[in-house]
Tab-separated table of C-alpha atoms and ligand atoms in Angstrom:
chain	number	residue	atom	x	y	z
S	202	UNK	CA	103.942	-92.622	27.716
S	203	UNK	CA	106.421	-90.012	27.847
S	204	UNK	CA	107.603	-88.220	30.878
S	205	UNK	CA	109.398	-84.796	30.886
S	206	UNK	CA	112.963	-85.294	32.105
S	207	UNK	CA	113.041	-84.049	35.931
S	208	UNK	CA	114.479	-80.962	36.874
S	209	UNK	CA	117.088	-81.766	39.481
S	210	UNK	CA	114.865	-80.084	42.449
S	211	UNK	CA	111.326	-81.175	41.313
S	212	UNK	CA	110.069	-83.271	43.683
S	213	UNK	CA	105.897	-82.858	43.254
S	214	UNK	CA	104.346	-83.816	46.568
S	215	UNK	CA	101.773	-86.865	46.110
S	216	UNK	CA	100.713	-88.222	49.549
S	217	UNK	CA	98.793	-91.217	47.592
S	218	UNK	CA	101.956	-92.846	45.979
S	219	UNK	CA	104.251	-92.189	48.940
S	220	UNK	CA	101.579	-94.019	50.597
S	221	UNK	CA	101.376	-96.860	48.696
S	222	UNK	CA	105.317	-97.592	48.108
S	223	UNK	CA	105.917	-97.006	52.141
S	224	UNK	CA	107.667	-99.831	53.511
S	225	UNK	CA	110.473	-101.129	55.093
S	226	UNK	CA	113.815	-100.564	53.130
S	227	UNK	CA	117.555	-99.490	53.422
S	228	UNK	CA	118.625	-95.667	53.074
S	229	UNK	CA	121.644	-96.751	50.885
S	230	UNK	CA	124.391	-94.493	52.663
S	231	UNK	CA	126.184	-98.217	51.921
S	232	UNK	CA	125.614	-100.899	49.529
S	233	UNK	CA	125.297	-103.767	50.914
S	234	UNK	CA	124.411	-102.189	53.707
S	235	UNK	CA	125.865	-102.867	57.427
S	236	UNK	CA	123.328	-105.687	58.321
S	237	UNK	CA	125.181	-107.569	55.897
S	238	UNK	CA	128.346	-107.248	57.538
S	239	UNK	CA	130.530	-110.531	58.674
S	240	UNK	CA	131.979	-111.650	61.629
S	241	UNK	CA	134.169	-113.288	59.234
S	242	UNK	CA	135.799	-110.000	58.520
S	243	UNK	CA	138.994	-109.561	60.515
S	244	UNK	CA	141.138	-107.054	61.591
S	245	UNK	CA	143.875	-108.458	59.061
S	246	UNK	CA	141.170	-108.008	56.554
S	247	UNK	CA	141.004	-104.538	57.124
S	248	UNK	CA	144.849	-103.697	57.372
S	249	UNK	CA	145.192	-105.328	54.101
S	250	UNK	CA	142.424	-102.931	52.212
S	251	UNK	CA	144.242	-99.945	53.806
S	252	UNK	CA	147.695	-100.984	52.521
S	253	UNK	CA	146.159	-101.842	49.023
S	254	UNK	CA	143.935	-98.493	48.924
S	255	UNK	CA	147.541	-96.827	48.904
S	256	UNK	CA	148.454	-98.171	45.543
S	257	UNK	CA	148.625	-96.328	42.385
S	258	UNK	CA	145.094	-95.620	40.793
S	259	UNK	CA	143.229	-96.539	43.821
S	260	UNK	CA	145.471	-94.208	46.148
S	261	UNK	CA	143.024	-91.575	46.966
S	262	UNK	CA	141.667	-88.574	49.097
S	263	UNK	CA	141.023	-89.972	52.838
S	264	UNK	CA	137.540	-88.853	54.754
S	265	UNK	CA	137.650	-89.319	58.624
S	266	UNK	CA	134.675	-90.016	60.764
S	267	UNK	CA	134.971	-89.527	64.460
S	268	UNK	CA	132.143	-91.244	66.483
S	269	UNK	CA	131.366	-89.562	70.001
S	270	UNK	CA	128.635	-91.712	71.832
S	271	UNK	CA	127.816	-89.714	74.660
S	272	UNK	CA	124.721	-87.458	75.440
S	273	UNK	CA	124.004	-85.602	78.595
S	274	UNK	CA	120.189	-86.660	78.393
S	275	UNK	CA	118.035	-89.006	76.755
S	276	UNK	CA	115.928	-87.864	73.675
S	277	UNK	CA	113.102	-90.228	73.745
S	278	UNK	CA	112.732	-90.918	69.629
S	279	UNK	CA	116.340	-91.603	69.626
S	280	UNK	CA	117.865	-94.385	67.543
S	281	UNK	CA	121.668	-93.844	67.483
S	282	UNK	CA	124.276	-95.260	69.386
S	283	UNK	CA	124.643	-93.325	72.328
S	284	UNK	CA	125.459	-93.504	76.269
S	285	UNK	CA	123.950	-91.272	78.914
S	286	UNK	CA	125.902	-89.791	81.209
S	287	UNK	CA	126.929	-86.746	82.553
S	288	UNK	CA	130.157	-87.563	84.157
S	289	UNK	CA	132.948	-85.878	82.074
S	290	UNK	CA	135.922	-88.588	83.297
S	291	UNK	CA	133.893	-90.641	80.564
S	292	UNK	CA	135.328	-88.534	78.031
S	293	UNK	CA	138.758	-87.970	79.030
S	294	UNK	CA	138.802	-91.485	79.024
S	295	UNK	CA	137.154	-91.858	75.781
S	296	UNK	CA	139.498	-89.461	73.897
S	297	UNK	CA	142.523	-91.384	75.083
S	298	UNK	CA	141.681	-94.388	73.536
S	299	UNK	CA	140.468	-92.814	70.441
S	300	UNK	CA	144.218	-91.307	70.332
S	301	UNK	CA	145.311	-94.965	70.935
S	302	UNK	CA	143.121	-96.008	67.785
S	303	UNK	CA	143.953	-93.199	65.540
S	304	UNK	CA	147.722	-94.138	66.529
S	305	UNK	CA	146.947	-97.694	65.250
S	306	UNK	CA	145.247	-96.867	61.705
S	307	UNK	CA	147.054	-93.929	60.524
S	308	UNK	CA	150.308	-95.516	59.634
S	309	UNK	CA	148.233	-98.026	57.555
S	310	UNK	CA	147.741	-95.000	54.992
S	311	UNK	CA	149.841	-93.209	52.701
S	312	UNK	CA	151.359	-90.108	54.455
S	313	UNK	CA	150.576	-87.919	51.543
S	314	UNK	CA	147.137	-88.813	51.248
S	315	UNK	CA	145.118	-85.815	51.787
S	316	UNK	CA	142.137	-85.442	54.214
S	317	UNK	CA	139.609	-83.496	52.499
S	318	UNK	CA	136.439	-84.443	55.097
S	319	UNK	CA	136.646	-84.896	58.790
S	320	UNK	CA	133.235	-85.243	60.374
S	321	UNK	CA	132.056	-85.602	64.120
S	322	UNK	CA	128.754	-87.432	64.788
S	323	UNK	CA	127.560	-89.090	67.834
S	324	UNK	CA	125.561	-89.486	70.289
S	325	UNK	CA	126.825	-85.545	70.938
S	326	UNK	CA	130.302	-84.530	69.751
S	327	UNK	CA	129.994	-81.431	71.999
S	328	UNK	CA	129.863	-83.857	74.838
S	329	UNK	CA	133.363	-83.125	74.809
S	330	UNK	CA	135.364	-80.118	75.794
S	331	UNK	CA	135.697	-77.842	73.047
S	332	UNK	CA	139.360	-77.728	73.759
S	333	UNK	CA	139.423	-81.559	73.727
S	334	UNK	CA	137.898	-81.674	70.415
S	335	UNK	CA	140.339	-78.896	69.580
S	336	UNK	CA	143.176	-81.047	70.768
S	337	UNK	CA	141.807	-84.179	68.923
S	338	UNK	CA	141.307	-82.581	65.675
S	339	UNK	CA	145.293	-81.154	66.320
S	340	UNK	CA	146.380	-84.992	66.747
S	341	UNK	CA	144.647	-86.134	63.683
S	342	UNK	CA	146.364	-83.319	61.882
S	343	UNK	CA	149.921	-84.790	63.135
S	344	UNK	CA	149.324	-88.164	62.020
S	345	UNK	CA	147.170	-87.124	59.070
S	346	UNK	CA	148.373	-84.558	55.945
S	347	UNK	CA	144.961	-82.101	56.133
S	348	UNK	CA	144.353	-81.044	52.708
S	349	UNK	CA	144.703	-76.897	52.053
S	350	UNK	CA	141.449	-76.993	49.646
S	351	UNK	CA	139.299	-74.297	50.323
S	352	UNK	CA	136.481	-76.545	49.287
S	353	UNK	CA	137.504	-78.938	52.303
S	354	UNK	CA	134.646	-80.006	54.887
S	355	UNK	CA	135.391	-80.443	58.668
S	356	UNK	CA	132.014	-80.820	60.150
S	357	UNK	CA	130.349	-81.565	63.614
S	358	UNK	CA	127.037	-82.428	65.045
S	359	UNK	CA	126.290	-80.097	67.814
S	360	UNK	CA	123.537	-80.048	70.439
S	361	UNK	CA	122.458	-76.320	70.653
S	362	UNK	CA	121.537	-76.878	74.690
S	363	UNK	CA	125.130	-77.515	75.186
S	364	UNK	CA	127.183	-75.214	73.915
S	365	UNK	CA	127.518	-71.467	73.549
S	366	UNK	CA	129.062	-68.794	71.433
S	367	UNK	CA	132.320	-69.333	72.440
S	368	UNK	CA	132.868	-72.672	72.196
S	369	UNK	CA	131.897	-72.204	68.575
S	370	UNK	CA	134.777	-69.490	68.182
S	371	UNK	CA	137.464	-72.678	69.898
S	372	UNK	CA	135.606	-74.968	67.290
S	373	UNK	CA	136.213	-72.585	64.271
S	374	UNK	CA	139.798	-72.144	65.298
S	375	UNK	CA	140.196	-75.707	65.404
S	376	UNK	CA	139.247	-76.030	61.334
S	377	UNK	CA	135.447	-76.758	62.142
S	378	UNK	CA	133.644	-75.312	58.829
S	379	UNK	CA	130.180	-76.585	58.982
S	380	UNK	CA	127.983	-77.409	62.066
S	381	UNK	CA	124.838	-79.398	61.970
S	382	UNK	CA	122.296	-78.243	64.670
S	383	UNK	CA	119.821	-81.085	65.694
S	384	UNK	CA	116.242	-79.473	66.570
S	385	UNK	CA	113.495	-81.892	65.495
S	386	UNK	CA	110.564	-79.261	66.512
S	387	UNK	CA	109.999	-76.352	68.363
S	388	UNK	CA	106.591	-77.350	69.774
S	389	UNK	CA	106.384	-76.984	73.423
S	390	UNK	CA	104.396	-79.932	73.529
S	391	UNK	CA	105.885	-82.195	71.111
S	392	UNK	CA	109.768	-81.210	73.237
S	393	UNK	CA	108.267	-82.360	76.440
S	394	UNK	CA	106.617	-85.625	74.769
S	395	UNK	CA	110.254	-86.410	73.275
S	396	UNK	CA	112.287	-84.999	76.177
S	397	UNK	CA	114.315	-82.609	74.436
S	398	UNK	CA	113.640	-79.070	75.493
S	399	UNK	CA	115.159	-76.629	73.235
S	400	UNK	CA	114.443	-72.883	72.757
S	401	UNK	CA	114.401	-70.935	69.622
S	402	UNK	CA	116.295	-68.214	70.983
S	403	UNK	CA	119.345	-71.248	72.018
S	404	UNK	CA	119.206	-72.633	68.455
S	405	UNK	CA	119.516	-68.863	67.067
S	406	UNK	CA	122.122	-67.966	69.369
S	407	UNK	CA	123.927	-70.866	67.540
S	408	UNK	CA	123.332	-70.458	64.202
S	409	UNK	CA	124.368	-66.720	64.642
S	410	UNK	CA	127.430	-67.946	66.239
S	411	UNK	CA	128.570	-70.369	63.358
S	412	UNK	CA	127.967	-67.236	60.687
S	413	UNK	CA	129.935	-65.115	63.263
S	414	UNK	CA	132.357	-67.096	63.094
S	415	UNK	CA	132.368	-67.293	58.883
S	416	UNK	CA	131.249	-71.288	58.960
S	417	UNK	CA	130.544	-72.311	55.071
S	418	UNK	CA	127.313	-73.778	56.110
S	419	UNK	CA	125.141	-74.953	58.867
S	420	UNK	CA	122.516	-77.469	58.722
S	421	UNK	CA	119.294	-78.487	60.949
S	422	UNK	CA	117.728	-81.318	61.183
S	423	UNK	CA	113.925	-81.501	62.057
S	424	UNK	CA	111.838	-84.953	62.230
S	425	UNK	CA	107.984	-85.197	61.641
S	426	UNK	CA	105.877	-88.050	63.006
S	427	UNK	CA	107.101	-87.460	66.671
S	428	UNK	CA	104.438	-87.302	69.604
S	429	UNK	CA	101.696	-84.616	69.948
S	430	UNK	CA	102.961	-83.482	66.545
S	431	UNK	CA	99.977	-81.169	65.167
S	432	UNK	CA	100.419	-79.868	61.236
S	433	UNK	CA	99.697	-76.094	62.759
S	434	UNK	CA	102.860	-76.765	65.503
S	435	UNK	CA	104.839	-78.390	62.746
S	436	UNK	CA	103.989	-75.202	60.014
S	437	UNK	CA	105.155	-72.867	62.894
S	438	UNK	CA	108.212	-75.077	63.660
S	439	UNK	CA	109.018	-74.863	59.636
S	440	UNK	CA	108.359	-70.902	59.645
S	441	UNK	CA	110.876	-70.408	62.659
S	442	UNK	CA	113.282	-72.655	61.243
S	443	UNK	CA	113.245	-71.013	57.532
S	444	UNK	CA	113.571	-67.825	58.886
S	445	UNK	CA	117.066	-68.704	60.291
S	446	UNK	CA	118.028	-69.354	57.061
S	447	UNK	CA	120.059	-72.888	57.614
S	448	UNK	CA	121.920	-73.697	54.284
S	449	UNK	CA	121.127	-77.396	54.439
S	450	UNK	CA	117.974	-79.046	56.121
S	451	UNK	CA	117.266	-82.628	56.886
S	452	UNK	CA	113.785	-83.942	57.377
S	453	UNK	CA	113.652	-87.311	58.964
S	454	UNK	CA	110.556	-89.448	59.340
S	455	UNK	CA	110.172	-91.055	62.972
S	456	UNK	CA	110.351	-95.024	62.677
S	457	UNK	CA	109.103	-95.902	66.198
S	458	UNK	CA	111.083	-99.431	66.859
S	459	UNK	CA	110.333	-99.519	70.478
S	460	UNK	CA	111.851	-103.436	70.779
S	461	UNK	CA	115.018	-102.022	69.236
S	462	UNK	CA	115.354	-98.481	70.724
S	463	UNK	CA	114.970	-98.778	74.596
S	464	UNK	CA	114.467	-95.102	75.066
S	465	UNK	CA	111.036	-95.126	72.344
S	466	UNK	CA	109.298	-96.846	75.197
S	467	UNK	CA	108.882	-93.890	77.245
S	468	UNK	CA	107.023	-92.687	74.249
S	469	UNK	CA	102.953	-92.954	74.709
S	470	UNK	CA	101.850	-95.166	71.265
S	471	UNK	CA	98.657	-93.159	71.268
S	472	UNK	CA	100.332	-89.753	70.665
S	473	UNK	CA	101.790	-90.898	67.660
S	474	UNK	CA	100.301	-88.996	64.679
S	475	UNK	CA	98.576	-91.312	62.215
S	476	UNK	CA	100.049	-92.801	58.981
S	477	UNK	CA	97.709	-90.290	57.242
S	478	UNK	CA	98.651	-87.313	59.510
S	479	UNK	CA	102.253	-88.166	59.286
S	480	UNK	CA	102.490	-87.865	55.624
S	481	UNK	CA	100.255	-84.500	55.946
S	482	UNK	CA	103.242	-83.524	58.162
S	483	UNK	CA	105.861	-84.599	55.479
S	484	UNK	CA	103.391	-82.550	52.471
S	485	UNK	CA	103.864	-79.661	55.134
S	486	UNK	CA	107.571	-79.457	55.289
S	487	UNK	CA	108.138	-79.925	51.382
S	488	UNK	CA	105.872	-77.307	50.316
S	489	UNK	CA	107.221	-74.803	52.799
S	490	UNK	CA	110.710	-75.538	51.649
S	491	UNK	CA	110.173	-75.393	48.196
S	492	UNK	CA	108.457	-72.257	48.428
S	493	UNK	CA	111.436	-71.119	50.502
S	494	UNK	CA	113.702	-71.466	47.349
S	495	UNK	CA	115.149	-74.768	49.082
S	496	UNK	CA	116.298	-77.538	46.660
S	497	UNK	CA	115.491	-80.826	47.178
S	498	UNK	CA	118.897	-83.167	46.897
S	499	UNK	CA	117.352	-86.372	47.898
S	500	UNK	CA	116.263	-88.775	50.830
S	501	UNK	CA	115.217	-86.144	53.330
S	502	UNK	CA	117.844	-83.616	52.353
S	503	UNK	CA	117.106	-80.021	51.352
S	504	UNK	CA	119.735	-77.244	50.606
S	505	UNK	CA	119.783	-73.597	49.451
S	506	UNK	CA	120.537	-73.321	45.666
S	507	UNK	CA	123.764	-71.806	46.120
S	508	UNK	CA	125.051	-74.677	48.781
S	509	UNK	CA	128.122	-76.658	47.989
S	510	UNK	CA	125.728	-79.627	47.925
S	511	UNK	CA	123.073	-78.216	45.516
S	512	UNK	CA	125.852	-76.886	42.975
S	513	UNK	CA	127.244	-80.606	43.000
S	514	UNK	CA	123.554	-82.304	42.347
S	515	UNK	CA	123.524	-79.564	39.464
S	516	UNK	CA	126.970	-80.528	38.050
S	517	UNK	CA	125.929	-84.257	38.665
S	518	UNK	CA	128.936	-84.834	40.918
S	519	UNK	CA	126.945	-85.354	44.195
S	520	UNK	CA	127.984	-88.743	46.184
S	521	UNK	CA	126.601	-90.512	49.016
S	522	UNK	CA	128.462	-92.467	51.863
S	523	UNK	CA	128.165	-93.426	55.445
S	524	UNK	CA	127.610	-89.758	56.212
S	525	UNK	CA	124.805	-88.830	53.934
S	526	UNK	CA	125.288	-86.953	50.955
S	527	UNK	CA	128.515	-85.361	50.045
S	528	UNK	CA	130.461	-83.434	47.684
S	529	UNK	CA	133.445	-85.410	48.108
S	530	UNK	CA	133.020	-88.598	45.520
S	531	UNK	CA	135.774	-91.424	45.723
S	532	UNK	CA	137.716	-91.087	48.891
S	533	UNK	CA	138.420	-93.589	51.241
S	534	UNK	CA	136.662	-93.355	54.280
S	535	UNK	CA	137.884	-93.948	57.725
S	536	UNK	CA	135.463	-94.763	60.547
S	537	UNK	CA	137.099	-94.047	64.055
S	538	UNK	CA	135.452	-94.658	67.667
S	539	UNK	CA	132.555	-96.809	68.947
S	540	UNK	CA	130.542	-98.182	66.098
S	541	UNK	CA	131.913	-96.205	63.577
S	542	UNK	CA	131.924	-97.741	59.815
S	543	UNK	CA	135.064	-97.636	57.360
S	544	UNK	CA	134.910	-97.861	53.675
S	545	UNK	CA	138.471	-98.846	52.206
S	546	UNK	CA	139.158	-99.917	48.651
S	547	UNK	CA	136.109	-102.805	47.884
S	548	UNK	CA	135.977	-102.958	51.688
S	549	UNK	CA	133.383	-102.369	54.504
S	550	UNK	CA	134.430	-102.718	58.055
S	551	UNK	CA	132.584	-101.415	61.297
S	552	UNK	CA	134.171	-101.159	65.046
S	553	UNK	CA	132.693	-102.909	67.940
S	554	UNK	CA	129.643	-101.754	68.513
S	555	UNK	CA	129.402	-101.732	72.478
S	556	UNK	CA	131.515	-99.538	74.549
S	557	UNK	CA	133.213	-101.979	76.607
S	558	UNK	CA	134.186	-104.312	73.540
S	559	UNK	CA	135.720	-101.106	72.105
S	560	UNK	CA	137.403	-100.363	74.932
S	561	UNK	CA	138.978	-103.930	75.508
S	562	UNK	CA	140.260	-104.138	72.194
S	563	UNK	CA	142.440	-100.470	72.264
S	564	UNK	CA	143.616	-101.405	75.850
S	565	UNK	CA	144.935	-104.564	74.423
S	566	UNK	CA	146.615	-102.870	71.596
S	567	UNK	CA	144.205	-104.282	68.853
S	568	UNK	CA	142.259	-102.513	66.105
S	569	UNK	CA	138.532	-102.736	67.302
S	570	UNK	CA	136.910	-104.606	64.435
S	571	UNK	CA	133.724	-105.981	64.665
S	572	UNK	CA	132.431	-107.144	61.758
S	573	UNK	CA	132.687	-106.227	57.681
S	574	UNK	CA	132.544	-107.059	53.883
S	575	UNK	CA	135.185	-107.746	51.225
S	576	UNK	CA	132.768	-106.517	48.457
S	577	UNK	CA	132.870	-109.104	45.233
S	578	UNK	CA	132.188	-108.089	41.830
S	579	UNK	CA	128.670	-108.040	41.656
S	580	UNK	CA	128.572	-105.983	45.143
S	581	UNK	CA	130.877	-103.077	43.300
S	582	UNK	CA	128.732	-103.197	40.148
S	583	UNK	CA	125.240	-102.738	42.278
S	584	UNK	CA	126.789	-100.447	44.359
S	585	UNK	CA	127.775	-98.169	41.620
S	586	UNK	CA	123.968	-98.645	39.887
S	587	UNK	CA	122.441	-97.337	43.506
S	588	UNK	CA	124.900	-95.051	44.181
S	589	UNK	CA	124.137	-93.315	40.663
S	590	UNK	CA	120.505	-93.697	41.288
S	591	UNK	CA	120.447	-92.000	44.662
S	592	UNK	CA	123.002	-88.749	43.470
S	593	UNK	CA	122.035	-88.435	39.969
S	594	UNK	CA	118.480	-89.653	39.452
S	595	UNK	CA	119.678	-92.196	36.522
S	596	UNK	CA	121.646	-94.729	35.421
S	597	UNK	CA	123.327	-94.135	31.922
S	598	UNK	CA	123.985	-97.851	30.461
S	599	UNK	CA	127.041	-97.395	28.500
S	600	UNK	CA	129.339	-95.858	31.591
S	601	UNK	CA	128.485	-98.897	33.534
S	602	UNK	CA	129.075	-101.559	31.360
S	603	UNK	CA	132.431	-99.750	30.307
S	604	UNK	CA	133.469	-99.681	33.922
S	605	UNK	CA	132.230	-103.082	34.932
S	606	UNK	CA	132.185	-105.257	31.601
S	607	UNK	CA	128.384	-106.080	31.336
S	608	UNK	CA	125.881	-105.920	29.133
S	609	UNK	CA	123.465	-103.725	31.065
S	610	UNK	CA	120.187	-104.873	29.451
S	611	UNK	CA	121.315	-108.748	30.108
S	612	UNK	CA	122.804	-108.491	33.432
S	613	UNK	CA	119.901	-106.577	35.214
S	614	UNK	CA	117.165	-108.334	33.052
S	615	UNK	CA	115.300	-109.184	36.092
S	616	UNK	CA	115.540	-105.689	37.903
S	617	UNK	CA	114.479	-104.134	34.643
S	618	UNK	CA	111.307	-106.316	34.715
S	619	UNK	CA	110.778	-105.503	38.690
S	620	UNK	CA	111.028	-101.696	37.493
S	621	UNK	CA	107.638	-102.630	35.385
S	622	UNK	CA	105.032	-101.331	38.183
S	623	UNK	CA	107.308	-97.976	39.060
S	624	UNK	CA	107.239	-97.669	35.406
S	625	UNK	CA	103.650	-97.857	35.210
S	626	UNK	CA	103.027	-95.083	37.915
S	627	UNK	CA	105.405	-92.775	36.547
S	628	UNK	CA	108.301	-93.378	38.801
S	629	UNK	CA	111.138	-94.002	36.382
S	630	UNK	CA	111.439	-94.554	32.612
S	631	UNK	CA	113.260	-97.520	31.067
S	632	UNK	CA	114.793	-95.515	27.972
S	633	UNK	CA	117.077	-96.928	25.237
S	634	UNK	CA	120.288	-95.940	26.754
S	635	UNK	CA	119.313	-95.152	30.465
S	636	UNK	CA	117.226	-95.727	33.898
S	637	UNK	CA	115.701	-92.412	34.283
S	638	UNK	CA	113.883	-91.124	37.404
S	639	UNK	CA	111.274	-88.911	36.722
S	640	UNK	CA	109.910	-86.073	38.856
S	641	UNK	CA	107.194	-88.074	40.685
S	642	UNK	CA	109.987	-90.796	41.729
S	643	UNK	CA	112.374	-88.126	43.105
S	644	UNK	CA	110.522	-88.485	46.614
S	645	UNK	CA	111.089	-92.590	46.370
S	646	UNK	CA	115.012	-92.804	45.201
S	647	UNK	CA	115.474	-96.325	47.376
S	648	UNK	CA	112.100	-97.883	46.440
S	649	UNK	CA	113.395	-97.470	43.117
S	650	UNK	CA	116.960	-98.219	44.105
S	651	UNK	CA	115.769	-101.330	46.287
S	652	UNK	CA	114.850	-103.782	42.787
S	653	UNK	CA	118.813	-103.587	41.938
S	654	UNK	CA	119.567	-104.712	45.874
S	655	UNK	CA	120.630	-108.467	45.468
S	656	UNK	CA	120.546	-108.631	49.373
S	657	UNK	CA	116.654	-107.858	49.944
S	658	UNK	CA	115.854	-111.590	47.852
S	659	UNK	CA	118.439	-113.669	49.715
S	660	UNK	CA	116.353	-116.392	51.988
S	661	UNK	CA	117.330	-116.173	56.025
S	662	UNK	CA	118.211	-112.631	56.314
S	663	UNK	CA	116.154	-111.127	58.762
S	664	UNK	CA	116.908	-107.488	58.357
S	665	UNK	CA	115.047	-104.589	60.007
S	666	UNK	CA	115.008	-101.420	58.296
S	667	UNK	CA	112.943	-98.698	58.816
S	668	UNK	CA	109.924	-97.481	56.671
S	669	UNK	CA	111.044	-95.719	53.337
S	670	UNK	CA	108.686	-92.675	54.057
Y	894	SF4	S1	118.908	-87.682	69.405
Y	894	SF4	FE1	121.347	-86.872	69.577
Y	894	SF4	S2	121.195	-85.588	71.467
Y	894	SF4	FE2	119.262	-87.027	72.048
Y	894	SF4	S3	119.772	-89.006	72.829
Y	894	SF4	FE3	120.106	-89.257	70.585
Y	894	SF4	S4	122.230	-88.742	70.062
Y	894	SF4	FE4	122.044	-88.078	71.885
């Protein structure tokens, strides 16, 4: 069977196919994924990886991620690592400790290495006062070399309910040129059911303020599958959001895991849409966004054709890391703050996930590392293959063979066999010189990538992942 090669933005929505392949699976913001990190990874391992990353060919640009764990009120769908408080003093204390962490790690990296990407996530970064956020950026700028490349990305996640136009002006002056706003759904019934009341006007004011401040891009997050969501209500939300014309949109599926996330126990299970209804909501989003000119980037993400992500996708230099899709390939990523993850050289590591443990380590002057992993050759090879599938939608054998000294067909014999049903279903083609994801397969990238994941087959590793749809 010969299928046409996909255009990068094509995703013909096929509910029956998605239903058939729905199941738990990793999101592959890393490979191996975080549940496989080990407590044997020590602070010394991290220091060694950081120092080695400064040497020769491995010396590259830096990405920084800062996690701010506080939120003022709990959204019931939330599965993030966050702490609910209105006590601003907790934020002050956190910033002081974050500065200690920055002071401990910055000297490990060669001072000439430029920071091309900075992202503040949470929680709610704008739980901290704008002046505090600006001060944090200034502190980073003192200890790291910020790139003056016009393509540098300094982005921040914002909760539009707790920020105003003046705050946005302060953030823009501090250097932020991208903002990501949580919305989820504008339907008042749904907002009540998830405890997140946020008006269209509030949101529009912040989108406009970001534009007034010449921010390069605004992203809006939506969620399908929330309690009391209906096709009619969600279609209205999509219409309202499209009218705001964000440069990027993320449309996530709600994963109901009340045993893991306490806040989700507030959600009445009978209010959740059925699997059929949930797929219909996703179908609505794909259809509305395609009709409005958005390109499908992959894994829940859409962008306008002129946005950097869509341009990078066309050029074939899209990349994926813990922050999701990015245009900055081959940076070392340094995560700061509670639960933050770093990817330095061939190692991953994660900070303490609980605030008291993170705090105690820094008060004792120690790096707050909880777990990590030194990648072996097989991990590096599979990470490369999975990255190509998730970002390029294909794996050409020759460059992989050259970089890793393998014969692709021999090394991945089992994975290629496991692709057979997906080939049958027209999701992927195994050609002479490459594996090519088809237009039909673009909505199921992680199902395809899972065939190359060695850890899914390991016995005795009960790892919980969200569903693939
Ligand atoms: S969804 Fe965002 S704002 Fe709401 S509780 Fe979670 S992290 Fe906080």
